Amino acid sequence: MVFRLQPGALNHYLQTPAEQRSQDERSHIIKTDVVIAGSGPVAATYARIILEEHPTARVTMVEIGAQDGKILGGHHKNSVKYQKDIDAFVNVIKGALQTVSVPPEDSYLPTLGGDAWTTNKKQVFHGSNPNQVPNKNLKSSGITRTVGGMATHWTCNCPTPHEEEIVHNPIPKAERDVLYERAAKLLNIHPNEYNDSIRHTIVKETLLKGLKSRDNSIVNMPLAVERRKDNPDYVTWSGANTVLGDIEQYGDRFQLLTETRVTNLVRPMLDGLPVGEDIRAVQVRNLHNNEDYFILADAFVVACGAIGTPQILFNSDIRPQPLGRYLCEQSIAFCQIVLKRQLIDLIPNNPEWKKRVEEHHKAFPNDPLHIPYNDPEPQVQISYSHDFPWHCQVHRDAFSYGDVGPRADSRLIVDLRFFGKQEISVDNRVRFGPDDEKRVGNWLPGVTDIYGLPQPTFEVTRSAKDQDNDHNLMKDMCDVANLLGAYLPGSNPQFMEPGLALHITGTTRIGKDPKTSVANPESRVWDFQNLWVGGNGCIPDSTACNPTKTSVMIAIKGARALIHYLEKKNKSQY
Ligand SMILES: Cc1cc2nc3c(=O)[nH]c(=O)nc-3n(C[C@H](O)[C@H](O)[C@H](O)COP(=O)(O)OP(=O)(O)OC[C@H]3O[C@@H](n4cnc5c(N)ncnc54)[C@H](O)[C@@H]3O)c2cc1C
């Protein structure tokens, strides 16, 4: 029989003497010191810091996805297959992303035979969202449910935001700088692993020559990557495993539960209502047998991404007014170019590359192109600046779009991805239900996602200022593209669908004021003693650059506050 926890079950358990508890009750309770929901790079940051800096605390990590490889949370692009054929990785990313909110399609079939079942009502398929207004949707926003989260496929670009991108972050600059340094070590960030690449050098020098006034902004992408010492043709991309470090050394102190949904955080109940400032347990469901369990602990971290984290808080009846609000997502302009003839023709004349090119032509006499097959791809960034307030990646990488296929030789292709900010607005948000349960209006209640949690619905629009900014960003991308080459047919300049940046921030933002933030500067949820949130949702700013390094930076501070809480609690018990 499937064991389902009933409301009030935790109260019953806590109030019943050990010898009178039922077998079911006892076998469905797990005890630990810290529960971490999620297993992406931010959850991994909490685990690493707690295991390393606290002498004894036990950590139980709970992940809704499965472990896809031998390495716990490893980057899938580390396979030789994808390093040899980057386009094949596009399909891995597509498969990894489950769309957040899909409005039901018009399912009227005018030519359907008369005896087939049909309805006059709007059909709501399992997983579609009847509450989603299409023009307020972030249609391409996705979640990756697997051990390691999105860092199993990410591009690994880890810039530190420009000062203009940091306006609301409550962590003082001097402290931020130290935390960013630690974040860079945890993520294993290296900016110079592509310096020997012919293509990288050509692209960077062309930009430096063509954009003289912006030469301070043209830099190597600060990537979470390391070139392999045993075979420099390949690199090792960082994943959650890199952040966790040598997890084996902690033995039983670390436990990972996979394909287990964190359903909600549990407080003791009084007269049917949750009470107190302490979370006592999380309720989880093993997705294989659908049985429910409680995990009792002293402290709790929810690091399930910018959508999953507020979703769990909402489902736990923790619904402060700012939850899900102040959402920012970046616009993306994209194109691909084929490098200019004159840039390619100069390659054999360069004394530094001459020998490599000659050896290549000797080995492959039929190849007319002067670029060795093992030459690494370009990885250049044009950083955010006051006059050009957007973040630009000039590189070659797999996303869920932009594969080159047989259209051209991949060695000649450079991708341009320009990311634009979004103005912060309290009205831009993800919501999980009606604001007022008693006045639902047109809201269709009770809709869940395919995992059985409250369905996220986006209400996001870009302001006139955002649109102006996007226009200027697009013009700039075209100017930069023209310096490098001609557009690859089919990959002309275009804006990508909203949500595709996968960089949502703000939904559980940190701050100094509980009226406009969900958590304090240490990421502890206001009004709770032992509940922390982690992830891009904690970033309170509108940024153009990639968020993960900042989220890891914020999480290090959070993890240390959690350790401090455990120490204080232990002391008070003696
Ligand atoms: C194509 C692509 C390119 C990217 N490139 C970059 C880049 O260059 N630079 C950058 O900074 N960022 C990039 N990102 C984004 C980056 O991967 C994320 O910012 C980062 O992974 C966020 O870390 P996280 O730990 O907060 O969340 P995630 O990595 O999303 O992990 C959250 C985890 O929580 C789990 N979870 C969700 N709900 C539940 C639940 N109810 N119970 C239990 N577990 C749950 C999920 O399964 C997931 O494993 C990219 C992402 C993609 C997909």
XYZ file of C-alpha atoms and ligand atoms in Angstrom:
627
model
C 0.000 0.000 0.000
C 1.320 3.470 -0.864
C 2.129 5.474 2.296
C 0.829 9.040 2.069
C 1.412 11.469 4.926
C -1.786 12.988 6.251
C -2.095 16.654 7.380
C -0.947 16.922 10.980
C 1.221 13.804 10.645
C 4.323 15.622 11.868
C 2.474 16.826 14.981
C 1.306 13.312 15.668
C 4.816 11.940 15.268
C 6.380 14.585 17.499
C 3.763 14.192 20.223
C 3.744 10.387 20.314
C 6.242 8.566 22.565
C 8.773 6.608 20.490
C 7.453 3.155 21.527
C 3.898 4.045 20.504
C 4.746 5.190 16.973
C 3.520 2.955 14.195
C 5.945 1.005 12.015
C 4.861 3.101 8.988
C 5.498 6.318 10.890
C 8.954 5.180 11.957
C 10.000 3.897 8.552
C 8.942 7.092 6.799
C 10.971 9.486 8.911
C 14.588 10.310 8.059
C 16.789 12.382 10.394
C 19.674 14.594 9.386
C 21.145 18.000 10.303
C 20.679 19.978 7.090
C 18.332 19.296 4.186
C 19.235 20.854 0.837
C 16.546 20.782 -1.851
C 18.056 20.679 -5.359
C 21.473 19.564 -6.584
C 22.559 22.305 -9.029
C 25.694 24.418 -8.521
C 24.018 26.550 -5.833
C 22.799 23.570 -3.785
C 26.319 22.154 -4.245
C 27.784 25.402 -2.859
C 25.715 25.070 0.307
C 26.725 21.405 0.668
C 30.436 22.090 0.086
C 30.714 25.013 2.500
C 28.717 23.263 5.245
C 30.654 19.984 4.953
C 34.004 21.774 4.769
C 33.502 24.474 7.392
C 31.342 22.657 9.964
C 33.039 19.758 11.766
C 30.135 17.317 12.021
C 26.918 18.466 10.299
C 25.242 15.821 8.135
C 23.747 16.989 4.840
C 20.915 15.317 2.940
C 20.441 16.595 -0.603
C 17.098 15.892 -2.264
C 16.794 16.052 -6.052
C 13.685 15.535 -8.179
C 15.745 14.365 -11.183
C 17.814 11.238 -11.769
C 21.578 10.901 -11.785
C 22.398 10.687 -15.486
C 26.041 9.706 -15.332
C 28.680 8.120 -13.135
C 29.870 11.515 -11.897
C 27.497 13.185 -9.440
C 26.344 16.324 -11.285
C 29.066 16.236 -13.954
C 28.849 18.380 -17.123
C 27.655 16.220 -20.023
C 29.829 18.163 -22.490
C 32.919 16.545 -20.997
C 32.275 13.484 -23.180
C 34.752 13.218 -26.035
C 31.754 12.799 -28.356
C 30.533 16.352 -27.726
C 33.994 17.882 -27.694
C 34.482 16.444 -31.173
C 30.975 17.390 -32.354
C 29.559 20.399 -30.515
C 26.422 20.513 -32.692
C 25.349 17.121 -31.334
C 25.139 18.755 -27.896
C 22.253 20.980 -29.065
C 19.993 17.937 -28.754
C 21.229 17.186 -25.243
C 20.230 20.718 -24.178
C 16.851 20.448 -25.914
C 16.177 17.182 -24.101
C 17.321 18.643 -20.770
C 14.901 21.583 -20.733
C 11.289 21.036 -19.649
C 9.178 24.072 -20.554
C 7.755 25.912 -17.533
C 4.404 27.208 -18.813
C 2.586 26.209 -21.995
C -0.893 27.660 -22.646
C -3.303 25.091 -24.123
C -3.398 25.146 -27.911
C -6.612 25.583 -29.836
C -7.522 21.900 -30.059
C -10.604 22.213 -32.307
C -10.309 19.697 -35.165
C -12.842 20.728 -37.866
C -12.377 17.557 -39.937
C -12.639 15.079 -37.040
C -15.031 12.187 -37.790
C -18.466 12.467 -36.129
C -18.139 9.497 -33.743
C -14.848 10.570 -32.101
C -14.889 11.965 -28.559
C -14.615 15.736 -28.523
C -15.720 18.676 -26.419
C -16.831 22.271 -26.882
C -14.757 23.297 -23.870
C -11.137 24.444 -24.001
C -9.103 21.262 -23.539
C -6.511 21.290 -20.807
C -3.898 18.653 -21.496
C -1.820 17.304 -18.634
C 1.017 19.797 -18.238
C -0.582 22.693 -20.121
C -1.509 25.868 -18.271
C -4.973 27.344 -18.853
C -4.096 30.371 -16.668
C -1.212 31.453 -18.899
C -1.885 34.594 -20.940
C 0.244 33.977 -24.072
C 1.610 37.512 -24.461
C 2.826 37.579 -20.844
C 4.558 34.219 -21.058
C 8.264 33.443 -21.010
C 7.544 30.799 -23.565
C 11.001 29.291 -23.806
C 11.754 29.253 -20.116
C 12.745 25.763 -18.994
C 13.802 23.703 -15.993
C 16.443 20.966 -16.030
C 15.526 18.189 -13.639
C 18.597 16.067 -13.169
C 21.377 15.664 -10.615
C 23.544 18.729 -11.225
C 20.662 20.878 -12.556
C 21.315 23.161 -15.511
C 25.044 22.999 -14.864
C 25.028 19.619 -16.603
C 24.787 21.546 -19.897
C 25.591 25.251 -19.248
C 28.045 27.356 -21.281
C 30.094 28.073 -18.140
C 30.578 31.809 -18.732
C 31.133 33.379 -15.315
C 31.577 37.161 -15.490
C 31.464 39.421 -12.456
C 28.720 41.987 -13.075
C 29.591 45.610 -13.873
C 28.979 47.968 -10.928
C 25.941 49.407 -12.789
C 24.419 45.914 -12.744
C 24.707 45.784 -8.945
C 22.317 48.325 -7.443
C 20.163 46.444 -4.952
C 22.512 43.722 -3.719
C 22.661 44.228 0.058
C 26.098 42.587 0.460
C 28.741 45.352 0.790
C 31.237 45.629 -2.091
C 34.343 44.683 -0.086
C 32.641 41.526 1.183
C 31.264 40.743 -2.277
C 34.761 40.900 -3.759
C 36.073 38.314 -1.287
C 33.031 36.074 -1.837
C 33.398 36.357 -5.637
C 36.997 35.149 -5.310
C 35.854 32.075 -3.404
C 33.070 31.522 -5.969
C 35.663 31.609 -8.766
C 37.648 28.871 -6.991
C 34.580 26.711 -6.358
C 33.557 26.960 -10.016
C 37.180 26.552 -11.225
C 37.042 29.649 -13.422
C 39.910 30.246 -15.875
C 39.928 33.027 -18.473
C 42.957 31.897 -20.503
C 42.285 28.320 -21.595
C 41.662 29.376 -25.217
C 44.694 31.654 -25.666
C 46.437 29.212 -28.029
C 43.455 29.004 -30.360
C 43.930 30.523 -33.826
C 40.237 31.328 -34.172
C 40.019 32.857 -30.708
C 43.001 35.107 -31.436
C 41.626 36.203 -34.816
C 38.214 37.079 -33.412
C 39.589 38.919 -30.391
C 42.145 40.928 -32.374
C 39.566 41.858 -35.020
C 37.244 43.183 -32.318
C 40.050 45.050 -30.559
C 41.000 46.712 -33.863
C 37.423 47.464 -34.924
C 36.052 48.661 -31.558
C 38.923 50.838 -30.326
C 36.829 52.870 -27.866
C 35.697 49.634 -26.178
C 39.026 47.842 -25.904
C 38.762 47.566 -22.099
C 35.549 45.589 -22.526
C 36.903 43.049 -25.021
C 38.203 40.153 -22.947
C 38.512 36.383 -22.872
C 35.329 34.832 -21.514
C 35.925 33.961 -17.846
C 34.912 30.324 -18.212
C 34.405 27.622 -15.598
C 36.670 25.283 -17.526
C 40.144 23.789 -17.462
C 42.148 22.481 -20.392
C 43.063 18.858 -19.859
C 46.721 18.227 -19.052
C 46.659 14.642 -20.394
C 45.190 15.740 -23.737
C 45.053 19.479 -24.487
C 42.623 18.849 -27.371
C 39.939 18.547 -24.707
C 38.734 20.552 -21.736
C 36.894 19.775 -18.499
C 33.802 21.913 -18.010
C 32.732 22.582 -14.425
C 29.505 21.144 -13.087
C 27.960 20.704 -9.650
C 30.608 17.990 -9.096
C 33.363 20.633 -9.393
C 31.674 22.748 -6.737
C 31.134 19.740 -4.433
C 34.800 18.716 -4.687
C 35.856 15.383 -3.199
C 32.514 14.424 -1.674
C 33.696 10.877 -0.804
C 35.875 12.212 2.013
C 32.781 13.099 4.045
C 31.507 9.492 4.103
C 28.097 9.201 5.771
C 27.873 12.935 6.383
C 26.585 13.396 2.816
C 23.561 11.663 1.365
C 21.803 12.247 -1.968
C 18.215 11.169 -2.622
C 17.383 11.166 -6.336
C 14.034 11.161 -8.142
C 12.587 12.457 -4.884
C 10.341 15.516 -4.981
C 10.558 18.096 -2.236
C 6.870 18.789 -1.766
C 6.761 21.283 1.080
C 8.403 22.554 4.248
C 6.581 21.549 7.423
C 5.975 23.560 10.587
C 4.180 22.206 13.673
C 0.433 22.865 13.475
C -1.871 24.504 16.006
C -5.633 24.434 15.376
C -4.982 23.419 11.772
C -2.567 26.291 11.078
C 1.234 26.208 10.825
C 2.930 28.023 13.709
C 6.395 29.199 14.764
C 9.533 30.513 13.133
C 11.072 27.093 12.748
C 10.751 24.600 9.959
C 10.800 21.121 11.520
C 10.864 18.902 8.429
C 10.474 18.667 4.681
C 7.881 16.422 3.180
C 9.276 14.552 0.187
C 7.866 11.999 -2.231
C 9.836 9.136 -3.703
C 8.716 9.334 -7.351
C 9.321 5.613 -7.922
C 6.855 4.260 -5.377
C 4.941 7.527 -4.716
C 5.470 7.114 -0.946
C 5.810 10.197 1.249
C 8.554 10.720 3.818
C 9.469 13.387 6.370
C 13.065 14.468 6.701
C 13.604 16.052 10.120
C 16.528 18.482 10.380
C 17.834 21.585 12.135
C 18.219 23.757 9.021
C 16.754 23.783 5.506
C 17.952 25.167 2.185
C 15.757 25.393 -0.905
C 17.943 25.782 -4.009
C 15.679 24.485 -6.765
C 16.192 27.214 -9.372
C 14.396 30.530 -9.883
C 11.026 28.804 -10.473
C 11.306 25.663 -8.312
C 12.346 27.577 -5.181
C 9.351 29.961 -4.945
C 7.145 27.032 -6.029
C 8.133 25.027 -2.930
C 7.704 28.071 -0.651
C 4.250 28.725 -2.112
C 3.294 25.070 -1.656
C 4.397 25.337 1.993
C 2.064 28.303 2.568
C 5.075 30.587 2.875
C 3.810 33.369 0.633
C 5.326 36.750 1.477
C 4.127 39.492 -0.870
C 7.427 39.737 -2.869
C 7.536 35.967 -3.606
C 7.810 35.456 -7.374
C 7.805 39.221 -8.033
C 10.556 41.573 -9.291
C 11.255 38.932 -11.924
C 13.812 39.923 -14.558
C 14.722 37.894 -17.617
C 17.184 38.910 -20.299
C 16.419 39.408 -23.974
C 18.748 37.607 -26.387
C 19.720 38.773 -29.857
C 21.471 36.055 -31.842
C 23.167 35.545 -35.187
C 25.940 33.421 -36.655
C 28.565 34.628 -39.072
C 31.006 32.961 -41.456
C 34.458 34.497 -40.891
C 35.800 36.917 -43.522
C 38.040 35.632 -46.308
C 40.783 38.175 -45.550
C 41.020 37.008 -41.914
C 41.330 33.349 -42.936
C 43.840 34.050 -45.742
C 46.246 35.690 -43.285
C 46.498 32.591 -41.052
C 49.364 30.753 -42.856
C 51.503 33.939 -42.836
C 51.451 34.233 -39.078
C 54.817 32.861 -37.822
C 53.220 31.602 -34.607
C 50.740 29.400 -36.477
C 52.760 28.535 -39.608
C 54.045 25.184 -38.323
C 50.662 24.024 -37.048
C 48.979 24.907 -40.329
C 51.667 23.141 -42.397
C 51.350 20.002 -40.284
C 47.571 20.125 -40.698
C 47.829 20.379 -44.500
C 50.332 17.543 -44.541
C 47.984 15.301 -42.570
C 44.844 16.422 -44.449
C 45.930 17.481 -47.963
C 42.317 17.697 -49.156
C 41.316 20.327 -46.582
C 41.405 23.798 -48.214
C 40.961 25.610 -44.863
C 44.013 26.818 -42.892
C 42.563 25.910 -39.501
C 43.639 22.629 -37.842
C 40.703 20.403 -36.939
C 41.723 20.463 -33.260
C 41.972 24.263 -33.049
C 39.775 25.301 -30.080
C 36.761 27.543 -30.679
C 36.746 31.311 -30.008
C 35.564 32.393 -26.518
C 35.446 36.211 -26.449
C 33.293 38.495 -24.325
C 32.422 42.145 -24.853
C 31.575 43.086 -21.307
C 28.770 45.383 -20.192
C 29.759 49.072 -20.181
C 28.001 52.336 -19.420
C 27.667 53.293 -23.111
C 26.853 49.773 -24.277
C 24.754 48.400 -21.398
C 24.479 44.774 -22.539
C 26.513 41.581 -22.279
C 27.967 40.027 -25.433
C 29.352 36.556 -26.115
C 31.274 36.097 -29.331
C 32.000 32.374 -29.374
C 31.028 28.993 -30.752
C 28.945 26.823 -28.494
C 25.855 24.673 -28.367
C 22.597 26.097 -27.049
C 19.142 24.734 -27.722
C 19.418 26.504 -31.087
C 22.148 27.536 -33.520
C 23.534 24.218 -34.740
C 25.430 24.620 -37.991
C 24.901 21.135 -39.404
C 26.028 20.623 -42.992
C 25.403 24.279 -43.913
C 29.010 25.349 -43.432
C 32.340 24.281 -41.971
C 31.902 24.755 -38.228
C 35.479 26.130 -37.950
C 34.391 29.256 -39.854
C 31.319 29.950 -37.759
C 31.157 32.400 -34.884
C 28.011 32.804 -32.735
C 27.019 36.218 -31.441
C 24.760 36.262 -28.381
C 23.867 39.657 -26.921
C 21.946 39.705 -23.617
C 19.779 42.712 -22.627
C 18.619 43.726 -19.151
C 15.013 44.077 -18.043
C 13.798 46.952 -15.881
C 12.826 45.796 -12.397
C 9.056 45.897 -11.814
C 6.978 44.532 -8.964
C 4.386 43.488 -11.568
C 6.709 41.188 -13.493
C 6.330 37.870 -11.800
C 5.777 34.149 -11.712
C 2.726 33.119 -9.732
C 1.453 29.766 -8.519
C -2.170 30.510 -7.733
C -4.667 33.308 -7.159
C -3.472 36.179 -4.952
C -6.581 35.815 -2.841
C -7.978 32.289 -2.411
C -11.453 33.743 -1.744
C -11.579 35.869 -4.911
C -10.235 33.670 -7.667
C -12.022 35.551 -10.493
C -11.119 33.950 -13.838
C -8.294 31.978 -12.286
C -8.724 28.225 -12.776
C -7.648 26.775 -9.408
C -5.885 23.513 -8.695
C -3.738 23.343 -11.842
C -0.465 21.489 -11.251
C 2.647 20.819 -13.285
C 3.392 17.271 -14.384
C 5.184 16.669 -11.062
C 2.071 17.558 -9.076
C 3.258 20.934 -7.735
C 1.362 24.232 -8.254
C 1.678 25.281 -11.911
C 3.911 28.355 -12.463
C 2.297 31.108 -14.557
C 4.278 34.061 -15.944
C 3.143 37.666 -16.001
C 6.072 39.382 -17.668
C 6.201 42.300 -20.094
C 9.114 44.373 -21.371
C 8.865 48.120 -20.743
C 9.317 50.836 -23.385
C 12.817 51.404 -21.978
C 13.618 47.690 -22.323
C 12.445 47.793 -25.925
C 14.611 50.837 -26.700
C 17.561 49.113 -25.128
C 16.882 45.948 -27.149
C 16.782 48.016 -30.328
C 20.206 49.523 -29.616
C 21.582 46.147 -28.632
C 20.467 44.638 -31.951
C 22.098 47.458 -33.899
C 25.324 46.958 -31.963
C 25.270 43.201 -32.627
C 24.922 43.838 -36.373
C 27.860 46.298 -36.279
C 30.039 43.781 -34.446
C 28.959 40.977 -36.804
C 29.967 43.055 -39.812
C 33.502 43.365 -38.479
C 33.861 39.598 -38.420
C 32.123 38.285 -41.531
C 28.849 37.589 -43.313
C 25.671 36.129 -41.829
C 25.296 32.368 -42.088
C 22.128 31.872 -44.157
C 19.306 30.897 -41.802
C 21.046 32.463 -38.796
C 20.419 36.120 -39.557
C 20.091 38.598 -36.670
C 16.995 37.795 -34.632
C 15.570 38.073 -31.145
C 15.057 34.715 -29.491
C 11.820 33.709 -27.756
C 11.334 35.228 -24.278
C 12.731 33.041 -21.518
C 15.446 31.423 -23.627
C 18.227 33.185 -21.718
C 17.411 30.897 -18.752
C 18.705 33.620 -16.449
C 15.567 34.522 -14.447
C 16.386 36.541 -11.325
C 14.449 38.240 -8.515
C 11.810 35.640 -7.611
C 13.233 35.047 -4.097
C 15.359 38.192 -3.936
C 17.567 39.065 -0.995
C 17.421 42.548 0.509
C 17.263 44.644 3.614
C 13.534 45.302 3.552
C 11.029 42.444 4.031
C 8.482 44.470 2.049
C 10.543 44.149 -1.139
C 12.555 40.977 -0.530
C 11.937 37.349 0.401
C 15.171 36.796 2.317
C 17.702 38.840 4.258
C 21.258 39.572 2.990
C 22.287 36.142 4.330
C 19.564 34.494 2.183
C 17.584 33.489 5.296
C 13.848 33.776 4.607
C 12.320 36.635 6.626
C 10.393 35.486 9.698
C 12.139 32.105 9.771
C 15.094 31.070 11.898
C 16.268 28.059 9.928
C 15.163 28.407 6.304
C 17.498 29.554 3.502
C 16.879 30.076 -0.222
C 19.500 29.829 -2.975
C 19.776 30.370 -6.724
C 19.387 33.056 -9.366
C 16.065 34.042 -7.794
C 18.072 35.545 -4.905
C 19.718 38.120 -7.189
C 17.859 41.374 -6.483
C 19.234 43.248 -9.519
C 18.555 43.524 -13.201
C 21.714 42.131 -14.794
C 22.716 41.600 -18.392
C 25.512 39.150 -17.632
C 25.236 35.475 -16.711
C 24.059 34.915 -13.129
C 25.601 31.726 -11.736
C 28.799 33.176 -10.275
C 26.735 35.798 -8.443
C 24.331 33.154 -7.114
C 27.252 31.054 -5.871
C 28.741 34.184 -4.266
C 25.443 34.880 -2.431
C 25.159 31.189 -1.431
C 28.602 31.099 0.222
C 27.472 33.854 2.574
C 24.183 32.028 3.186
C 25.936 28.749 3.974
C 28.179 30.453 6.533
C 25.142 32.038 8.203
C 23.575 28.581 8.353
C 26.719 27.143 10.003
C 26.616 29.971 12.526
C 22.975 29.117 13.258
C 23.840 25.417 13.839
C 26.698 26.364 16.171
C 24.512 28.708 18.185
C 21.773 26.096 18.408
C 24.219 23.411 19.551
C 25.664 25.698 22.232
C 22.232 26.571 23.584
C 21.468 22.850 23.978
C 24.294 22.325 26.494
C 21.987 26.235 -22.406
C 22.355 26.864 -21.110
C 23.436 27.738 -21.049
C 23.760 28.375 -19.860
N 24.876 29.152 -19.819
C 25.210 29.790 -18.685
C 26.412 30.548 -18.601
O 27.226 30.585 -19.527
N 26.676 31.203 -17.435
C 25.818 31.165 -16.377
O 26.099 31.815 -15.377
N 24.689 30.432 -16.429
C 24.378 29.735 -17.543
N 23.251 28.945 -17.570
C 22.369 28.932 -16.390
C 22.986 28.092 -15.267
O 23.065 26.760 -15.652
C 22.145 28.304 -14.023
O 22.252 29.662 -13.650
C 22.589 27.444 -12.839
O 22.592 26.084 -13.140
C 21.674 27.732 -11.651
O 22.056 26.933 -10.572
P 21.013 26.483 -9.452
O 21.730 25.489 -8.613
O 20.473 27.681 -8.788
O 19.778 25.848 -10.225
P 19.662 24.621 -11.216
O 20.959 24.324 -11.883
O 18.501 24.893 -12.081
O 19.327 23.381 -10.251
C 18.108 23.306 -9.563
C 17.821 21.848 -9.238
O 16.652 21.764 -8.408
C 15.924 20.617 -8.780
N 14.531 20.763 -8.334
C 13.579 21.612 -8.830
N 12.425 21.431 -8.158
C 12.645 20.472 -7.218
C 11.841 19.872 -6.207
N 10.551 20.213 -6.009
N 12.396 18.906 -5.431
C 13.699 18.524 -5.580
N 14.494 19.078 -6.533
C 13.983 20.032 -7.335
C 16.071 20.568 -10.294
O 15.813 19.275 -10.767
C 17.531 21.004 -10.478
O 18.394 19.892 -10.489
C 22.944 28.202 -18.709
C 21.896 27.280 -18.741
C 21.615 26.602 -19.918
C 20.538 25.553 -19.901
